[in-house]
Amino acid sequence: MIPAKFSYVRPESLDEAVQALDGAGEDTKVLAGGQSLLPLLRLRLAYPEAIVDLTRLGELRGVRDEGGHLWIGSGTTHHELIRDPLVRQHAGLLAQTAATVADPAVRHRGTLGGSLAHADPAADLPATVLTLDGELVVRGPGGERTIPASSFFVDYLTSVLRPAEILTGIRIPKTWGGWNFHYEKFCRTAQSWAIVGVAAAVRRSDGAVAEARLGLTNMGSTPLRAQAVEAAVQSSAPGSHDALRAAAASADDGTSPPSDLHGQADYRRHLVRVLTARALITASRL
Amino acid sequence: MPRVRTTVDGVTYEGEVEARLLLTHYLRDRLGKVGTPIGCDTSNCGACTVLLDGMSVKSCTMLAVQADGSEITTIEGLDGQAAASANGEAAGHPVQKAFREFHALQCGYCTPGMIMAAVDLLRDNPDPSDTEIREGLEGNLCRCTGYVNIVRAVQSAAAELRGTPS
Ligand SMILES: Cc1cc2nc3c(=O)[nH]c(=O)nc-3n(C[C@H](O)[C@H](O)[C@H](O)COP(=O)(O)OP(=O)(O)OC[C@H]3O[C@@H](n4cnc5c(N)ncnc54)[C@H](O)[C@@H]3O)c2cc1C
Ligand code: FES
Ligand code: FES
């Protein structure tokens, strides 16, 4: 279908973009890669009055080493995340996860910032940013604020972003040096969304897994951490595949997975235990 | 209305467009580039794939205004000299020729997008495995062929482009 009419602005700087948003009505949408927004416009599930196009903002692009953390511009595309040398070195899980998103053409345009701001619990990158203890840097009319990923997502398609705020960058702490990663995504056909996904970061010590961080995709209305499994790993230091499987048995604790066309909630609970075990085993290299 | 200036298949166009005009409608309805079909309303099928500054994009999932300042290649401009060559041999980009030779299409609806995605894939990875071809084309759906001959065609085109005919 043809999208409903809207007015369009394409600011050349971040200040200009914030101003444009501040002056506009509540019914204004920011446009990044458009790979979530354009399908919604075409199905007329969204019909904003105005669109502020961020694609010309150089300030939202690039990846920088800022000492204690990596700064990743919100406009970094999935395609760029997969290839960026700094991302691969300090946040390999992000590159790995981005490679599972959609297909090459979508990855050429879709952005990390768009994926987080959209806050779809079925999206892959939010769980990974949550796993890596990422922080989201946001600019609005009142200035800048930094929000930990753990308090950014509120509900299905809802984050703490205010209407006139723009997500400018994502900070990933550079503390992942000795860790190994794996993103385990379960879907039935190519190019589809995760029925369930598990992001795993694992640190080994003395031939066993000393610590693990786990993020879950599509196990509730927001991305979640599998805290019970993280605690089980911490206390039992699993050194075998069986021990990792035992730790993964509590992966569905505290989750509230949806029932939909792709699977019932109890099926997702089963899946998340199996996939968490697989993710831990692969990441542990045991 | 916003203005858009693009170079499409080597020709520069400039003019006003409605902000809501999709790139795919701009190409088809304004420029007459009907070689790029529309196959779905959900950004899944890839039939509308074109190259934007050399990279594959789904032209149904972009506004025409977002292509301002860009160079676009559609299936119609893939082979610079589209006319048949002097010796009567059919012309075409190596990927187009391979699709014909390996019978990589039946109804042909997915073919323009499939070929554009394959060209992009081979630019990135000149010597792909069969699995890499299947993954590289995962955004393009074909309801007819079962993909087997498409993979064969892309392998053959890859070899030709590398200068090592299979
Ligand atoms: C066929 C297809 C398959 C897909 N499969 C997957 C998949 O398997 N896994 C997955 O995770 N995703 C998938 N996606 C979604 C894709 O990853 C999108 O790129 C992503 O969700 C949104 O990023 P975007 O840059 O395109 O955002 P846009 O579509 O431009 O924007 C999305 C939303 O975020 C807001 N927004 C964007 N940027 C900002 C910003 N900087 N500040 C504030 N608000 C902002 C917009 O206003 C809009 O509401 C798929 C998409 C398609 C079309
Ligand atoms: S028409 Fe563009 S993806 Fe189907
Ligand atoms: S040849 Fe018919 S859809 Fe591919």
Short mmCIF file of C-alpha atoms and ligand atoms in Angstrom, two decimals:
data_model
loop_
_atom_site.label_atom_id
_atom_site.label_comp_id
_atom_site.label_asym_id
_atom_site.label_seq_id
_atom_site.Cartn_x
_atom_site.Cartn_y
_atom_site.Cartn_z
CA MET A 1 0.00 0.00 0.00
CA ILE A 2 0.95 3.64 -0.28
CA PRO A 3 1.71 5.26 3.08
CA ALA A 4 -0.65 7.96 4.36
CA LYS A 5 0.52 11.56 3.85
CA PHE A 6 3.04 13.08 6.20
CA SER A 7 5.28 16.11 6.21
CA TYR A 8 8.99 15.44 5.96
CA VAL A 9 12.12 17.10 7.30
CA ARG A 10 15.69 16.01 6.84
CA PRO A 11 17.87 17.90 9.31
CA GLU A 12 21.60 18.23 8.67
CA SER A 13 22.66 18.26 12.34
CA LEU A 14 21.62 16.70 15.62
CA ASP A 15 20.70 20.09 17.12
CA GLU A 16 18.47 20.79 14.16
CA ALA A 17 16.86 17.37 14.51
CA VAL A 18 16.14 17.84 18.23
CA GLN A 19 14.68 21.27 17.47
CA ALA A 20 12.50 19.86 14.72
CA LEU A 21 11.20 17.17 17.07
CA ASP A 22 10.68 19.61 19.91
CA GLY A 23 8.60 21.89 17.72
CA ALA A 24 6.58 19.08 16.21
CA GLY A 25 3.46 17.45 17.57
CA GLU A 26 3.42 14.15 19.49
CA ASP A 27 2.49 12.45 16.27
CA THR A 28 5.98 12.78 14.80
CA LYS A 29 8.22 9.85 14.02
CA VAL A 30 11.94 9.67 13.65
CA LEU A 31 13.18 7.71 10.61
CA ALA A 32 16.50 5.85 10.74
CA GLY A 33 16.99 2.82 8.47
CA GLY A 34 13.25 2.55 7.92
CA GLN A 35 13.30 -1.25 8.02
CA SER A 36 10.68 -1.34 10.77
CA LEU A 37 8.97 1.98 10.16
CA LEU A 38 8.45 1.69 6.38
CA PRO A 39 6.61 -1.66 6.62
CA LEU A 40 4.36 -0.10 9.30
CA LEU A 41 3.69 2.95 7.10
CA ARG A 42 2.91 0.77 4.12
CA LEU A 43 0.46 -1.38 6.03
CA ARG A 44 -0.91 1.84 7.51
CA LEU A 45 -0.37 0.48 10.99
CA ALA A 46 1.40 3.80 11.60
CA TYR A 47 0.35 7.13 10.11
CA PRO A 48 2.44 9.88 11.69
CA GLU A 49 1.79 13.50 10.74
CA ALA A 50 5.47 14.23 10.34
CA ILE A 51 8.70 12.35 9.82
CA VAL A 52 12.14 13.56 10.85
CA ASP A 53 14.72 11.70 8.77
CA LEU A 54 18.00 11.10 10.64
CA THR A 55 19.92 9.59 7.75
CA ARG A 56 21.98 12.73 7.06
CA LEU A 57 23.29 13.04 10.62
CA GLY A 58 26.99 12.22 10.59
CA GLU A 59 26.95 12.58 14.40
CA LEU A 60 25.03 9.32 14.69
CA ARG A 61 27.51 7.29 12.69
CA GLY A 62 30.77 5.54 13.39
CA VAL A 63 32.36 3.53 16.18
CA ARG A 64 34.88 5.06 18.62
CA ASP A 65 37.11 3.78 21.35
CA GLU A 66 36.46 6.14 24.26
CA GLY A 67 38.80 4.55 26.78
CA GLY A 68 36.60 2.68 29.24
CA HIS A 69 33.94 1.90 26.67
CA LEU A 70 33.16 1.65 23.00
CA TRP A 71 30.79 4.25 21.57
CA ILE A 72 28.68 2.97 18.69
CA GLY A 73 26.65 5.54 16.79
CA SER A 74 22.94 4.75 16.76
CA GLY A 75 22.99 5.07 12.96
CA THR A 76 25.46 2.20 12.58
CA THR A 77 23.86 -0.34 10.27
CA HIS A 78 23.66 -4.05 10.98
CA HIS A 79 25.96 -4.52 7.99
CA GLU A 80 28.57 -2.20 9.53
CA LEU A 81 28.29 -3.85 12.97
CA ILE A 82 29.17 -7.23 11.47
CA ARG A 83 32.36 -5.85 9.91
CA ASP A 84 33.57 -3.14 12.26
CA PRO A 85 37.01 -4.05 13.69
CA LEU A 86 36.41 -2.31 17.05
CA VAL A 87 33.02 -3.99 17.49
CA ARG A 88 34.53 -7.36 16.63
CA GLN A 89 37.38 -6.84 19.08
CA HIS A 90 35.46 -5.53 22.09
CA ALA A 91 31.85 -6.58 21.55
CA GLY A 92 32.00 -9.60 19.25
CA LEU A 93 28.58 -10.72 20.45
CA LEU A 94 27.04 -7.67 18.75
CA ALA A 95 28.65 -8.50 15.42
CA GLN A 96 27.56 -12.13 15.74
CA THR A 97 23.99 -11.15 16.61
CA ALA A 98 23.72 -8.58 13.81
CA ALA A 99 24.64 -11.30 11.32
CA THR A 100 21.47 -13.22 12.29
CA VAL A 101 19.15 -10.24 11.71
CA ALA A 102 16.92 -10.38 8.62
CA ASP A 103 18.77 -10.56 5.28
CA PRO A 104 21.61 -8.65 3.57
CA ALA A 105 19.40 -5.95 1.98
CA VAL A 106 17.67 -5.20 5.30
CA ARG A 107 21.04 -5.22 7.08
CA HIS A 108 22.38 -2.62 4.63
CA ARG A 109 19.83 -0.09 5.95
CA GLY A 110 18.57 -1.18 9.37
CA THR A 111 20.41 0.40 12.30
CA LEU A 112 21.36 -0.59 15.84
CA GLY A 113 19.65 2.52 17.20
CA GLY A 114 16.45 1.81 15.28
CA SER A 115 16.37 -1.74 16.53
CA LEU A 116 16.72 -0.62 20.18
CA ALA A 117 14.32 2.33 19.91
CA HIS A 118 11.70 0.14 18.26
CA ALA A 119 11.84 -2.12 21.36
CA ASP A 120 10.38 -5.18 19.68
CA PRO A 121 10.88 -8.10 22.10
CA ALA A 122 11.41 -10.37 19.08
CA ALA A 123 14.35 -8.28 17.83
CA ASP A 124 17.79 -9.78 18.34
CA LEU A 125 20.05 -6.84 19.16
CA PRO A 126 18.25 -5.59 22.31
CA ALA A 127 18.95 -8.82 24.24
CA THR A 128 22.60 -8.62 23.22
CA VAL A 129 23.03 -4.99 24.29
CA LEU A 130 21.38 -5.97 27.60
CA THR A 131 23.78 -8.91 27.99
CA LEU A 132 26.82 -6.71 27.39
CA ASP A 133 25.67 -4.17 30.05
CA GLY A 134 25.29 -1.53 27.37
CA GLU A 135 24.14 2.03 28.01
CA LEU A 136 22.04 4.15 25.68
CA VAL A 137 22.92 7.79 25.17
CA VAL A 138 19.93 9.97 24.38
CA ARG A 139 19.61 13.61 23.36
CA GLY A 140 16.49 15.71 23.83
CA PRO A 141 15.47 19.32 24.27
CA GLY A 142 16.66 19.15 27.92
CA GLY A 143 20.13 17.88 26.99
CA GLU A 144 21.74 14.48 27.15
CA ARG A 145 21.02 11.51 29.43
CA THR A 146 22.43 8.03 29.67
CA ILE A 147 20.17 5.06 30.30
CA PRO A 148 21.38 1.56 31.18
CA ALA A 149 19.91 -1.05 28.83
CA SER A 150 18.46 -2.75 31.91
CA SER A 151 16.05 0.17 32.44
CA PHE A 152 15.51 1.24 28.81
CA PHE A 153 12.85 -1.28 27.76
CA VAL A 154 9.45 -0.86 29.40
CA ASP A 155 6.97 -2.99 27.49
CA TYR A 156 6.12 -4.36 24.05
CA LEU A 157 7.35 -1.73 21.52
CA THR A 158 7.80 0.73 24.38
CA SER A 159 10.95 2.25 25.84
CA VAL A 160 11.67 5.15 28.19
CA LEU A 161 12.50 7.37 25.17
CA ARG A 162 10.44 10.57 25.27
CA PRO A 163 8.77 11.83 22.09
CA ALA A 164 11.36 14.53 21.33
CA GLU A 165 14.37 12.40 22.26
CA ILE A 166 16.85 10.89 19.84
CA LEU A 167 18.98 7.87 20.65
CA THR A 168 22.46 9.02 19.62
CA GLY A 169 24.79 6.22 20.65
CA ILE A 170 25.29 2.98 22.51
CA ARG A 171 28.13 2.49 25.00
CA ILE A 172 29.54 -0.96 25.57
CA PRO A 173 32.01 -1.30 28.47
CA LYS A 174 35.40 -2.60 27.34
CA THR A 175 35.39 -5.29 29.98
CA TRP A 176 34.74 -8.27 27.73
CA GLY A 177 38.36 -9.05 26.91
CA GLY A 178 38.56 -12.59 28.31
CA TRP A 179 34.99 -13.60 27.44
CA ASN A 180 33.61 -15.81 24.67
CA PHE A 181 30.26 -15.26 23.02
CA HIS A 182 27.46 -16.96 21.16
CA TYR A 183 24.03 -15.89 19.93
CA GLU A 184 21.69 -18.84 19.48
CA LYS A 185 18.64 -17.94 17.42
CA PHE A 186 15.81 -20.34 16.74
CA CYS A 187 13.57 -19.68 13.75
CA ARG A 188 12.01 -22.01 11.24
CA THR A 189 12.76 -20.34 7.93
CA ALA A 190 15.47 -18.12 6.50
CA GLN A 191 15.16 -14.37 7.15
CA SER A 192 12.61 -14.80 9.92
CA TRP A 193 12.38 -13.42 13.41
CA ALA A 194 13.48 -15.40 16.44
CA ILE A 195 10.84 -17.61 18.02
CA VAL A 196 13.32 -17.49 20.90
CA GLY A 197 16.90 -16.24 20.96
CA VAL A 198 19.64 -16.49 23.59
CA ALA A 199 22.70 -14.24 23.81
CA ALA A 200 25.50 -15.72 25.89
CA ALA A 201 28.76 -14.31 27.21
CA VAL A 202 30.97 -16.73 29.10
CA ARG A 203 34.21 -16.38 31.08
CA ARG A 204 36.25 -19.46 31.75
CA SER A 205 38.70 -20.15 34.51
CA ASP A 206 40.56 -23.39 35.31
CA GLY A 207 38.78 -25.44 32.66
CA ALA A 208 35.30 -24.48 33.89
CA VAL A 209 32.83 -21.69 33.30
CA ALA A 210 33.32 -19.15 36.07
CA GLU A 211 30.76 -16.58 34.96
CA ALA A 212 28.02 -16.22 32.38
CA ARG A 213 25.74 -13.41 31.21
CA LEU A 214 22.60 -14.35 29.32
CA GLY A 215 20.05 -12.26 27.45
CA LEU A 216 16.76 -13.64 26.15
CA THR A 217 14.91 -12.60 23.00
CA ASN A 218 11.12 -13.01 22.78
CA MET A 219 10.59 -14.44 26.26
CA GLY A 220 8.44 -11.55 27.50
CA SER A 221 7.34 -8.07 26.54
CA THR A 222 10.95 -6.84 26.83
CA PRO A 223 14.36 -8.48 26.45
CA LEU A 224 15.29 -10.24 29.71
CA ARG A 225 18.36 -11.51 31.54
CA ALA A 226 18.35 -15.17 32.62
CA GLN A 227 19.40 -14.27 36.14
CA ALA A 228 18.71 -17.67 37.68
CA VAL A 229 21.07 -19.32 35.20
CA GLU A 230 23.71 -16.63 35.72
CA ALA A 231 23.54 -17.32 39.48
CA ALA A 232 23.63 -21.09 38.99
CA VAL A 233 26.75 -20.79 36.86
CA GLN A 234 28.39 -18.51 39.39
CA SER A 235 27.78 -20.92 42.27
CA SER A 236 28.45 -24.24 40.52
CA ALA A 237 31.26 -23.35 38.04
CA PRO A 238 30.11 -25.95 35.49
CA GLY A 239 32.99 -27.77 33.80
CA SER A 240 31.08 -30.14 31.49
CA HIS A 241 28.28 -30.06 28.95
CA ASP A 242 25.99 -31.88 31.39
CA ALA A 243 26.73 -29.36 34.12
CA LEU A 244 25.97 -26.49 31.72
CA ARG A 245 22.68 -28.17 30.73
CA ALA A 246 21.79 -28.48 34.41
CA ALA A 247 22.49 -24.78 34.94
CA ALA A 248 20.34 -23.90 31.91
CA ALA A 249 17.31 -25.70 33.36
CA SER A 250 16.18 -22.52 35.10
CA ALA A 251 16.39 -20.36 31.92
CA ASP A 252 12.63 -19.75 31.88
CA ASP A 253 12.47 -18.58 35.52
CA GLY A 254 10.88 -15.14 35.69
CA THR A 255 9.92 -15.06 31.99
CA SER A 256 6.45 -14.56 30.52
CA PRO A 257 6.70 -15.66 26.91
CA PRO A 258 3.94 -14.87 24.42
CA SER A 259 1.70 -17.40 22.71
CA ASP A 260 1.33 -16.63 19.03
CA LEU A 261 1.31 -18.08 15.53
CA HIS A 262 4.92 -19.20 15.92
CA GLY A 263 4.61 -21.03 19.20
CA GLN A 264 2.80 -21.39 22.50
CA ALA A 265 4.23 -20.05 25.74
CA ASP A 266 5.05 -23.54 27.12
CA TYR A 267 6.88 -24.38 23.90
CA ARG A 268 8.96 -21.21 24.26
CA ARG A 269 9.73 -22.17 27.88
CA HIS A 270 11.03 -25.49 26.66
CA LEU A 271 12.94 -23.87 23.83
CA VAL A 272 14.68 -21.33 26.03
CA ARG A 273 16.09 -24.06 28.27
CA VAL A 274 17.41 -26.00 25.28
CA LEU A 275 18.79 -22.91 23.52
CA THR A 276 20.42 -21.56 26.69
CA ALA A 277 22.23 -24.87 27.11
CA ARG A 278 23.36 -24.76 23.47
CA ALA A 279 24.47 -21.14 23.74
CA LEU A 280 26.44 -21.85 26.93
CA ILE A 281 28.07 -24.95 25.48
CA THR A 282 29.07 -23.18 22.27
CA ALA A 283 30.33 -20.06 24.03
CA SER A 284 32.22 -22.08 26.65
CA ARG A 285 34.27 -23.91 23.99
CA LEU A 286 34.27 -26.84 26.45
CA MET B 1 7.37 19.14 -1.90
CA PRO B 2 10.87 17.74 -1.32
CA ARG B 3 13.21 17.44 -4.29
CA VAL B 4 15.13 14.34 -5.19
CA ARG B 5 18.14 13.99 -7.47
CA THR B 6 19.30 10.51 -8.37
CA THR B 7 21.30 8.79 -11.04
CA VAL B 8 19.40 5.72 -12.17
CA ASP B 9 21.07 3.30 -14.58
CA GLY B 10 23.50 6.03 -15.61
CA VAL B 11 20.95 8.80 -16.23
CA THR B 12 20.45 11.68 -13.80
CA TYR B 13 16.91 12.63 -12.82
CA GLU B 14 15.76 15.52 -10.68
CA GLY B 15 12.36 16.63 -9.55
CA GLU B 16 9.83 17.10 -6.79
CA VAL B 17 8.27 14.08 -5.16
CA GLU B 18 5.68 13.51 -2.49
CA ALA B 19 7.49 12.58 0.73
CA ARG B 20 5.44 9.39 1.01
CA LEU B 21 6.42 8.16 -2.46
CA LEU B 22 8.21 4.81 -2.15
CA LEU B 23 11.43 4.38 -4.10
CA THR B 24 9.92 1.45 -5.94
CA HIS B 25 6.98 3.55 -7.14
CA TYR B 26 9.35 6.34 -8.11
CA LEU B 27 11.34 3.92 -10.26
CA ARG B 28 8.33 2.26 -11.84
CA ASP B 29 5.76 5.03 -12.18
CA ARG B 30 7.89 8.14 -12.56
CA LEU B 31 10.90 6.78 -14.44
CA GLY B 32 9.22 3.88 -16.20
CA LYS B 33 11.70 1.37 -14.80
CA VAL B 34 9.12 -1.41 -14.65
CA GLY B 35 11.85 -4.05 -14.72
CA THR B 36 11.75 -3.79 -10.92
CA PRO B 37 8.58 -5.56 -9.73
CA ILE B 38 6.71 -5.35 -6.44
CA GLY B 39 5.93 -8.71 -4.89
CA CYS B 40 4.70 -8.08 -1.38
CA ASP B 41 3.56 -5.52 1.15
CA THR B 42 5.72 -6.72 4.02
CA SER B 43 9.34 -6.21 2.87
CA ASN B 44 9.89 -9.96 2.76
CA CYS B 45 10.07 -11.06 -0.87
CA GLY B 46 13.00 -9.07 -2.27
CA ALA B 47 11.50 -8.86 -5.79
CA CYS B 48 12.03 -5.08 -5.66
CA THR B 49 15.77 -5.29 -4.87
CA VAL B 50 17.98 -2.65 -6.52
CA LEU B 51 21.52 -1.47 -5.85
CA LEU B 52 21.81 1.82 -3.99
CA ASP B 53 25.38 3.10 -4.23
CA GLY B 54 26.36 -0.48 -5.01
CA MET B 55 24.57 -2.18 -2.12
CA SER B 56 21.36 -4.18 -2.32
CA VAL B 57 18.25 -2.57 -0.82
CA LYS B 58 14.55 -3.36 -0.96
CA SER B 59 13.22 -0.41 -2.94
CA CYS B 60 9.75 -0.90 -1.44
CA THR B 61 11.21 -0.24 2.01
CA MET B 62 12.68 3.19 1.28
CA LEU B 63 11.21 6.56 0.52
CA ALA B 64 12.24 8.08 -2.79
CA VAL B 65 13.48 11.15 -0.90
CA GLN B 66 15.92 8.93 1.00
CA ALA B 67 17.63 8.09 -2.28
CA ASP B 68 18.44 11.76 -2.88
CA GLY B 69 22.06 12.11 -4.00
CA SER B 70 22.46 8.38 -4.63
CA GLU B 71 23.29 6.23 -7.58
CA ILE B 72 20.82 3.44 -8.29
CA THR B 73 21.20 0.43 -10.52
CA THR B 74 18.13 -1.56 -11.50
CA ILE B 75 17.96 -4.77 -13.51
CA GLU B 76 17.47 -2.58 -16.59
CA GLY B 77 20.86 -0.94 -16.19
CA LEU B 78 22.85 -3.90 -14.96
CA ASP B 79 24.41 -4.52 -18.32
CA GLY B 80 25.81 -1.20 -19.52
CA GLN B 81 25.56 -2.12 -23.19
CA ALA B 82 22.24 -3.91 -23.23
CA ALA B 83 22.02 -4.44 -26.99
CA ALA B 84 23.03 -7.78 -28.48
CA SER B 85 26.66 -7.87 -29.50
CA ALA B 86 27.76 -7.85 -33.14
CA ASN B 87 28.20 -11.60 -33.44
CA GLY B 88 24.59 -12.11 -32.45
CA GLU B 89 25.40 -13.54 -29.02
CA ALA B 90 22.79 -12.49 -26.47
CA ALA B 91 24.09 -9.74 -24.22
CA GLY B 92 23.79 -9.40 -20.52
CA HIS B 93 25.63 -9.26 -17.25
CA PRO B 94 27.31 -12.59 -16.41
CA VAL B 95 24.68 -13.23 -13.71
CA GLN B 96 21.86 -12.60 -16.19
CA LYS B 97 23.47 -14.92 -18.72
CA ALA B 98 23.98 -17.63 -16.11
CA PHE B 99 20.32 -17.41 -15.00
CA ARG B 100 19.30 -17.99 -18.61
CA GLU B 101 21.79 -20.78 -19.18
CA PHE B 102 21.01 -22.68 -15.97
CA HIS B 103 17.24 -22.23 -16.16
CA ALA B 104 17.26 -20.39 -12.85
CA LEU B 105 13.74 -19.09 -13.32
CA GLN B 106 10.26 -20.26 -14.16
CA CYS B 107 7.66 -17.49 -13.89
CA GLY B 108 10.46 -14.94 -13.59
CA TYR B 109 8.75 -12.69 -11.06
CA CYS B 110 11.50 -12.98 -8.46
CA THR B 111 14.28 -12.86 -11.05
CA PRO B 112 15.16 -9.15 -11.23
CA GLY B 113 15.51 -8.97 -7.44
CA MET B 114 17.27 -12.32 -7.28
CA ILE B 115 19.82 -11.18 -9.86
CA MET B 116 20.45 -7.85 -8.13
CA ALA B 117 20.95 -9.62 -4.80
CA ALA B 118 23.30 -12.10 -6.47
CA VAL B 119 25.36 -9.29 -8.01
CA ASP B 120 25.69 -7.71 -4.57
CA LEU B 121 26.62 -11.06 -3.03
CA LEU B 122 29.39 -11.65 -5.59
CA ARG B 123 30.78 -8.14 -5.11
CA ASP B 124 31.18 -8.94 -1.42
CA ASN B 125 32.25 -12.56 -1.84
CA PRO B 126 33.58 -13.47 -5.31
CA ASP B 127 34.02 -17.17 -4.46
CA PRO B 128 31.04 -18.21 -2.31
CA SER B 129 30.14 -21.73 -1.19
CA ASP B 130 26.65 -23.04 -1.97
CA THR B 131 25.66 -22.28 1.63
CA GLU B 132 26.97 -18.74 1.38
CA ILE B 133 24.91 -18.24 -1.79
CA ARG B 134 21.78 -19.52 -0.07
CA GLU B 135 22.42 -17.25 2.91
CA GLY B 136 23.28 -14.29 0.71
CA LEU B 137 19.98 -14.67 -1.13
CA GLU B 138 17.86 -15.31 1.96
CA GLY B 139 16.01 -12.02 1.49
CA ASN B 140 14.72 -13.12 -1.92
CA LEU B 141 11.86 -15.55 -2.17
CA CYS B 142 11.20 -17.73 -5.20
CA ARG B 143 7.96 -19.66 -5.28
CA CYS B 144 8.80 -21.65 -8.41
CA THR B 145 12.30 -22.99 -8.78
CA GLY B 146 13.21 -24.55 -5.45
CA TYR B 147 16.42 -22.49 -5.63
CA VAL B 148 18.66 -25.33 -6.85
CA ASN B 149 19.23 -23.88 -10.32
CA ILE B 150 19.58 -20.39 -8.87
CA VAL B 151 22.52 -21.58 -6.76
CA ARG B 152 24.04 -23.27 -9.83
CA ALA B 153 23.64 -20.11 -11.89
CA VAL B 154 25.30 -17.95 -9.24
CA GLN B 155 28.20 -20.41 -8.96
CA SER B 156 28.70 -20.30 -12.71
CA ALA B 157 28.52 -16.50 -12.84
CA ALA B 158 30.97 -16.30 -9.94
CA ALA B 159 33.45 -18.43 -11.85
CA GLU B 160 33.03 -16.33 -14.98
CA LEU B 161 33.48 -13.08 -13.07
CA ARG B 162 36.63 -14.48 -11.43
CA GLY B 163 37.92 -15.43 -14.87
CA THR B 164 37.97 -19.15 -14.12
CA PRO B 165 35.07 -20.60 -16.14
CA SER B 166 33.60 -23.68 -14.44
C1 LIG C 1 12.06 -8.53 6.25
C2 LIG C 1 12.57 -8.05 7.57
C3 LIG C 1 13.08 -8.97 8.48
C4 LIG C 1 13.57 -8.55 9.71
N1 LIG C 1 14.08 -9.49 10.56
C5 LIG C 1 14.60 -9.10 11.74
C6 LIG C 1 15.18 -10.04 12.63
O1 LIG C 1 15.25 -11.24 12.35
N2 LIG C 1 15.67 -9.60 13.81
C7 LIG C 1 15.64 -8.28 14.15
O2 LIG C 1 16.11 -7.94 15.22
N3 LIG C 1 15.11 -7.36 13.34
C8 LIG C 1 14.59 -7.73 12.14
N4 LIG C 1 14.07 -6.78 11.29
C9 LIG C 1 14.01 -5.36 11.74
C10 LIG C 1 15.29 -4.65 11.42
O3 LIG C 1 16.31 -5.10 12.25
C11 LIG C 1 15.17 -3.13 11.58
O4 LIG C 1 16.30 -2.61 10.94
C12 LIG C 1 15.21 -2.56 12.96
O5 LIG C 1 14.25 -3.16 13.77
C13 LIG C 1 14.88 -1.08 12.97
O6 LIG C 1 15.97 -0.31 12.61
P1 LIG C 1 15.80 0.88 11.57
O7 LIG C 1 17.06 1.64 11.60
O8 LIG C 1 15.39 0.33 10.28
O9 LIG C 1 14.66 1.77 12.27
P2 LIG C 1 13.40 2.53 11.68
O10 LIG C 1 12.51 1.60 10.97
O11 LIG C 1 13.84 3.74 10.95
O12 LIG C 1 12.73 2.99 13.05
C14 LIG C 1 12.13 2.06 13.92
C15 LIG C 1 11.53 2.81 15.13
O13 LIG C 1 12.54 3.35 15.95
C16 LIG C 1 12.47 4.77 16.01
N5 LIG C 1 13.85 5.26 15.92
C17 LIG C 1 14.77 4.85 14.99
N6 LIG C 1 15.96 5.43 15.23
C18 LIG C 1 15.81 6.20 16.32
C19 LIG C 1 16.70 7.04 17.07
N7 LIG C 1 17.99 7.17 16.74
N8 LIG C 1 16.21 7.69 18.14
C20 LIG C 1 14.90 7.55 18.50
N9 LIG C 1 14.02 6.77 17.85
C21 LIG C 1 14.47 6.09 16.77
C22 LIG C 1 11.59 5.18 14.85
O14 LIG C 1 10.89 6.38 15.14
C23 LIG C 1 10.65 4.01 14.71
O15 LIG C 1 9.61 4.11 15.64
C24 LIG C 1 13.55 -7.17 10.05
C25 LIG C 1 13.05 -6.23 9.14
C26 LIG C 1 12.55 -6.66 7.92
C27 LIG C 1 12.02 -5.65 6.96
S1 FES C 2 8.20 -5.87 -2.84
FE1 FES C 2 9.91 -5.22 -1.76
S2 FES C 2 10.35 -6.88 -0.49
FE2 FES C 2 8.55 -7.55 -1.51
S1 FES C 3 10.71 -17.94 -10.86
FE1 FES C 3 8.67 -17.69 -10.16
S2 FES C 3 8.99 -16.78 -8.22
FE2 FES C 3 10.98 -17.28 -8.81
#
